[in-house]
Amino acid sequence: MKYREFLMLHTLHHAEKGPITGTFMMKELRNHGYKISPGTMYPLLHEMEIKGLLKSRWEVRNKKRVRIYEITKKGKKALEEGRKKVAELCRELLGE
Amino acid sequence: MKYREFLMLHTLHHAEKGPITGTFMMKELRNHGYKISPGTMYPLLHEMEIKGLLKSRWEVRNKKRVRIYEITKKGKKALEEGRKKVAELCRELLGE
DNA sequence: ACACCGATATCGAATTTTGATATTATGGTA
DNA sequence: TACCATAATATCAAAATTCGATATCGGTGT
């Protein structure tokens, strides 16, 4: 499980709760100690859409045009898989 | 928390249980789904020694000369810090 | 129409990882 | 002793990834 997968996992986690945008995710990740640059975030979201984990549409929010991403069925599956890996990681590093 | 920090954390985790070597850690990480090349592993161990998280010595095992790494007091502290971060990660992604 | 603002997109530079290859010491053989 | 095979460690150029400054794009107010 590489770094980029963790970023995807976080993204899916938030997308599961509700629609997300690029700036929202950057702030959210920042709050959890992940300083992600736009040059990583936007291509990441795009890649996730290509992979079918998210689907996007344009929308106007706060008088700004933003791209809204929503999680797909495939994305939810990937999220569950990712959670299993994190659970394993916890068992491994934090004990049973 | 970047990828390299996760690798360090895993390494400290194993070093806490007992002395480790480069090849041992590569195999161990492989078993947990992290495919690390020697070009990452050895410089990582060296960096960790420079940072004072591990200390090393040469030893002969199975008729081969290996570098043995042991965790230091500073390494144990770093391990605890890392575990806290993983625990946060789990709470965040897996729920309370 | 125009300027400003903020979200998204882009891309060359900087950083990190890879993986093939080199180095090194050991044990065995002659 | 000299030489070879083996395996662990070390190295480094190439590939992959991330950064971050800059560009683009559309909405809003004047």
Tab-separated table of C-alpha atoms (C1' of nucleotides) in Angstrom:
chain	number	residue	atom	x	y	z
A	1	MET	CA	0.000	0.000	0.000
A	2	LYS	CA	1.686	3.122	-1.275
A	3	TYR	CA	1.273	6.726	-0.267
A	4	ARG	CA	-1.062	7.520	-3.142
A	5	GLU	CA	-3.374	4.713	-2.037
A	6	PHE	CA	-3.659	6.281	1.394
A	7	LEU	CA	-4.620	9.558	-0.205
A	8	MET	CA	-7.250	7.763	-2.273
A	9	LEU	CA	-8.531	6.018	0.820
A	10	HIS	CA	-8.920	9.288	2.701
A	11	THR	CA	-10.635	10.767	-0.300
A	12	LEU	CA	-13.061	7.881	-0.593
A	13	HIS	CA	-13.721	8.072	3.123
A	14	HIS	CA	-14.842	11.682	2.823
A	15	ALA	CA	-16.638	11.129	-0.437
A	16	GLU	CA	-18.667	8.436	1.282
A	17	LYS	CA	-20.025	11.030	3.709
A	18	GLY	CA	-20.998	13.370	0.921
A	19	PRO	CA	-19.903	15.119	-2.283
A	20	ILE	CA	-16.404	16.604	-2.171
A	21	THR	CA	-14.299	19.100	-4.112
A	22	GLY	CA	-10.567	19.415	-4.683
A	23	THR	CA	-10.059	22.316	-2.301
A	24	PHE	CA	-12.176	20.683	0.367
A	25	MET	CA	-10.077	17.526	0.232
A	26	MET	CA	-6.831	19.484	0.343
A	27	LYS	CA	-7.972	21.256	3.495
A	28	GLU	CA	-9.316	18.067	5.005
A	29	LEU	CA	-6.067	16.193	4.380
A	30	ARG	CA	-4.135	19.137	5.787
A	31	ASN	CA	-6.139	18.847	8.992
A	32	HIS	CA	-4.982	15.265	9.285
A	33	GLY	CA	-1.334	16.080	8.727
A	34	TYR	CA	-1.147	15.424	4.994
A	35	LYS	CA	0.086	18.462	3.120
A	36	ILE	CA	-0.990	17.792	-0.427
A	37	SER	CA	-0.254	20.204	-3.229
A	38	PRO	CA	-2.813	20.924	-5.941
A	39	GLY	CA	-0.447	19.288	-8.395
A	40	THR	CA	-1.111	16.043	-6.543
A	41	MET	CA	-4.730	16.515	-5.517
A	42	TYR	CA	-6.339	17.332	-8.848
A	43	PRO	CA	-4.581	14.654	-10.844
A	44	LEU	CA	-5.467	12.229	-8.037
A	45	LEU	CA	-9.155	13.015	-8.265
A	46	HIS	CA	-8.998	12.770	-12.029
A	47	GLU	CA	-7.264	9.403	-11.813
A	48	MET	CA	-9.895	8.179	-9.368
A	49	GLU	CA	-12.607	9.169	-11.779
A	50	ILE	CA	-10.844	7.367	-14.619
A	51	LYS	CA	-10.684	4.301	-12.399
A	52	GLY	CA	-14.385	4.588	-11.741
A	53	LEU	CA	-14.088	5.254	-8.015
A	54	LEU	CA	-15.591	8.717	-8.277
A	55	LYS	CA	-17.816	10.514	-10.742
A	56	SER	CA	-17.813	14.266	-11.216
A	57	ARG	CA	-19.955	17.149	-12.399
A	58	TRP	CA	-19.649	20.936	-12.491
A	59	GLU	CA	-21.623	22.998	-10.049
A	60	VAL	CA	-21.704	26.582	-8.761
A	61	ARG	CA	-21.075	27.021	-5.060
A	62	ASN	CA	-20.376	30.265	-3.238
A	63	LYS	CA	-20.437	32.029	-6.550
A	64	LYS	CA	-17.640	29.820	-7.806
A	65	ARG	CA	-17.597	27.058	-10.353
A	66	VAL	CA	-16.395	23.886	-8.692
A	67	ARG	CA	-16.059	20.271	-9.725
A	68	ILE	CA	-18.086	18.043	-7.448
A	69	TYR	CA	-17.013	14.455	-6.949
A	70	GLU	CA	-19.254	11.698	-5.686
A	71	ILE	CA	-18.329	8.183	-4.730
A	72	THR	CA	-19.457	5.336	-6.977
A	73	LYS	CA	-20.409	1.775	-6.170
A	74	LYS	CA	-16.938	0.723	-7.237
A	75	GLY	CA	-15.501	3.436	-5.014
A	76	LYS	CA	-17.399	2.099	-2.015
A	77	LYS	CA	-16.005	-1.334	-2.658
A	78	ALA	CA	-12.479	0.069	-2.877
A	79	LEU	CA	-13.098	1.929	0.364
A	80	GLU	CA	-14.032	-1.273	2.137
A	81	GLU	CA	-10.941	-2.989	0.776
A	82	GLY	CA	-8.801	-0.089	1.933
A	83	ARG	CA	-10.331	-0.159	5.383
A	84	LYS	CA	-9.446	-3.808	5.704
A	85	LYS	CA	-5.846	-2.963	4.925
A	86	VAL	CA	-5.809	-0.194	7.496
A	87	ALA	CA	-7.359	-2.532	10.049
A	88	GLU	CA	-4.566	-5.003	9.337
A	89	LEU	CA	-2.032	-2.233	9.711
A	90	CYS	CA	-3.476	-1.372	13.096
A	91	ARG	CA	-3.483	-4.944	14.289
A	92	GLU	CA	0.089	-5.288	13.140
A	93	LEU	CA	1.432	-2.095	14.659
A	94	LEU	CA	-0.835	-1.584	17.640
A	95	GLY	CA	-1.400	-5.156	18.687
A	96	GLU	CA	-4.472	-7.324	18.766
B	1	MET	CA	2.809	11.257	7.459
B	2	LYS	CA	4.563	10.249	4.284
B	3	TYR	CA	5.264	6.824	2.874
B	4	ARG	CA	8.831	6.747	4.127
B	5	GLU	CA	7.599	7.387	7.657
B	6	PHE	CA	5.380	4.334	7.443
B	7	LEU	CA	8.355	2.267	6.406
B	8	MET	CA	10.329	3.639	9.342
B	9	LEU	CA	7.453	2.856	11.653
B	10	HIS	CA	7.265	-0.744	10.495
B	11	THR	CA	11.005	-1.011	10.853
B	12	LEU	CA	10.960	0.356	14.391
B	13	HIS	CA	8.090	-1.960	15.229
B	14	HIS	CA	10.145	-4.998	14.274
B	15	ALA	CA	13.338	-3.631	15.744
B	16	GLU	CA	11.525	-3.288	19.047
B	17	LYS	CA	10.937	-7.044	19.095
B	18	GLY	CA	14.590	-7.807	18.409
B	19	PRO	CA	17.611	-7.035	16.240
B	20	ILE	CA	16.893	-6.805	12.512
B	21	THR	CA	18.794	-6.850	9.229
B	22	GLY	CA	18.091	-5.287	5.860
B	23	THR	CA	17.054	-8.494	4.144
B	24	PHE	CA	14.874	-9.483	7.068
B	25	MET	CA	13.012	-6.193	6.926
B	26	MET	CA	12.549	-6.405	3.168
B	27	LYS	CA	10.975	-9.844	3.535
B	28	GLU	CA	8.903	-8.748	6.487
B	29	LEU	CA	7.554	-5.704	4.670
B	30	ARG	CA	6.859	-7.865	1.646
B	31	ASN	CA	4.712	-10.117	3.820
B	32	HIS	CA	2.641	-7.107	4.762
B	33	GLY	CA	2.155	-5.962	1.202
B	34	TYR	CA	4.987	-3.443	0.990
B	35	LYS	CA	7.333	-4.273	-1.866
B	36	ILE	CA	10.470	-2.389	-0.967
B	37	SER	CA	13.551	-2.478	-3.154
B	38	PRO	CA	17.038	-2.682	-1.663
B	39	GLY	CA	17.660	0.789	-3.024
B	40	THR	CA	15.053	2.008	-0.570
B	41	MET	CA	15.650	-0.338	2.343
B	42	TYR	CA	19.360	0.118	2.903
B	43	PRO	CA	19.393	3.886	2.590
B	44	LEU	CA	16.364	3.931	4.904
B	45	LEU	CA	18.152	1.962	7.597
B	46	HIS	CA	21.206	4.143	7.191
B	47	GLU	CA	19.105	7.277	7.505
B	48	MET	CA	17.450	5.903	10.614
B	49	GLU	CA	20.836	5.298	12.161
B	50	ILE	CA	21.948	8.831	11.298
B	51	LYS	CA	18.781	10.084	12.993
B	52	GLY	CA	19.641	8.022	16.060
B	53	LEU	CA	16.607	5.735	15.842
B	54	LEU	CA	18.721	2.633	15.306
B	55	LYS	CA	22.287	1.634	15.987
B	56	SER	CA	24.162	-0.955	13.981
B	57	ARG	CA	27.036	-3.383	14.171
B	58	TRP	CA	28.499	-6.058	11.915
B	59	GLU	CA	27.966	-9.678	12.773
B	60	VAL	CA	28.327	-13.067	11.104
B	61	ARG	CA	25.128	-15.078	10.759
B	62	ASN	CA	24.631	-18.202	8.680
B	63	LYS	CA	28.163	-17.821	7.421
B	64	LYS	CA	27.334	-14.376	6.072
B	65	ARG	CA	28.380	-10.934	7.220
B	66	VAL	CA	25.279	-8.935	8.044
B	67	ARG	CA	24.637	-5.539	9.534
B	68	ILE	CA	22.529	-5.858	12.642
B	69	TYR	CA	20.316	-2.966	13.648
B	70	GLU	CA	18.952	-2.429	17.122
B	71	ILE	CA	16.422	0.126	18.260
B	72	THR	CA	17.610	2.982	20.457
B	73	LYS	CA	15.864	4.881	23.213
B	74	LYS	CA	15.149	7.633	20.689
B	75	GLY	CA	13.830	5.011	18.295
B	76	LYS	CA	11.408	3.717	20.912
B	77	LYS	CA	10.113	7.225	21.443
B	78	ALA	CA	9.649	7.688	17.704
B	79	LEU	CA	7.817	4.361	17.597
B	80	GLU	CA	5.367	5.527	20.241
B	81	GLU	CA	4.786	8.767	18.355
B	82	GLY	CA	4.205	6.837	15.158
B	83	ARG	CA	1.761	4.516	16.854
B	84	LYS	CA	-0.244	7.476	18.009
B	85	LYS	CA	-0.489	8.672	14.438
B	86	VAL	CA	-1.607	5.251	13.251
B	87	ALA	CA	-4.175	5.115	16.018
B	88	GLU	CA	-5.500	8.485	14.830
B	89	LEU	CA	-5.586	7.179	11.298
B	90	CYS	CA	-7.629	4.201	12.410
B	91	ARG	CA	-10.069	6.303	14.401
B	92	GLU	CA	-10.452	8.578	11.404
B	93	LEU	CA	-10.938	5.888	8.787
B	94	LEU	CA	-12.507	3.080	10.768
B	95	GLY	CA	-14.640	5.064	13.156
B	96	GLU	CA	-14.508	5.525	16.911
C	1	DA	C1'	-17.237	45.249	-21.242
C	2	DC	C1'	-13.835	44.868	-17.843
C	3	DA	C1'	-11.348	43.583	-13.749
C	4	DC	C1'	-11.037	40.762	-9.890
C	5	DC	C1'	-11.335	36.550	-7.387
C	6	DG	C1'	-10.994	31.782	-6.347
C	7	DA	C1'	-11.221	26.852	-7.979
C	8	DT	C1'	-9.208	23.860	-11.119
C	9	DA	C1'	-5.609	22.439	-14.361
C	10	DT	C1'	-0.899	22.133	-15.981
C	11	DC	C1'	3.918	21.201	-16.281
C	12	DG	C1'	8.915	21.681	-15.391
C	13	DA	C1'	11.729	21.083	-11.241
C	14	DA	C1'	12.676	18.668	-7.126
C	15	DT	C1'	12.290	14.607	-4.574
C	16	DT	C1'	11.817	9.667	-3.914
C	17	DT	C1'	11.801	4.857	-5.366
C	18	DT	C1'	13.238	1.366	-8.313
C	19	DG	C1'	16.071	-2.224	-9.830
C	20	DA	C1'	20.185	-3.585	-12.036
C	21	DT	C1'	24.812	-3.734	-10.893
C	22	DA	C1'	28.954	-3.299	-7.894
C	23	DT	C1'	31.199	-4.223	-3.623
C	24	DT	C1'	32.438	-6.918	0.199
C	25	DA	C1'	33.382	-10.609	3.348
C	26	DT	C1'	32.577	-15.507	4.248
C	27	DG	C1'	33.249	-20.452	3.689
C	28	DG	C1'	34.616	-24.166	0.774
C	29	DT	C1'	37.964	-26.334	-2.396
C	30	DA	C1'	42.271	-27.375	-4.168
D	1	DT	C1'	47.637	-19.572	-0.002
D	2	DA	C1'	44.828	-18.583	-3.998
D	3	DC	C1'	40.545	-18.835	-6.093
D	4	DC	C1'	35.545	-19.396	-6.592
D	5	DA	C1'	30.638	-19.237	-5.320
D	6	DT	C1'	27.372	-17.212	-2.534
D	7	DA	C1'	24.603	-13.847	-0.229
D	8	DA	C1'	24.152	-9.391	2.198
D	9	DT	C1'	24.900	-4.739	1.667
D	10	DA	C1'	25.805	-0.537	-1.019
D	11	DT	C1'	25.402	2.388	-5.037
D	12	DC	C1'	23.496	5.118	-8.684
D	13	DA	C1'	21.254	6.296	-13.073
D	14	DA	C1'	16.583	5.866	-14.682
D	15	DA	C1'	11.762	5.865	-13.709
D	16	DA	C1'	8.032	7.348	-11.019
D	17	DT	C1'	5.966	10.618	-7.964
D	18	DT	C1'	5.137	15.019	-5.756
D	19	DC	C1'	5.666	19.865	-5.419
D	20	DG	C1'	4.494	24.418	-6.277
D	21	DA	C1'	4.498	28.310	-9.266
D	22	DT	C1'	1.848	29.648	-12.967
D	23	DA	C1'	-1.980	29.397	-16.311
D	24	DT	C1'	-6.753	28.846	-17.324
D	25	DC	C1'	-11.418	29.275	-16.703
D	26	DG	C1'	-15.884	30.950	-15.310
D	27	DG	C1'	-18.731	33.654	-12.115
D	28	DT	C1'	-19.673	38.158	-9.943
D	29	DG	C1'	-19.613	43.077	-9.175
D	30	DT	C1'	-18.712	47.665	-11.067
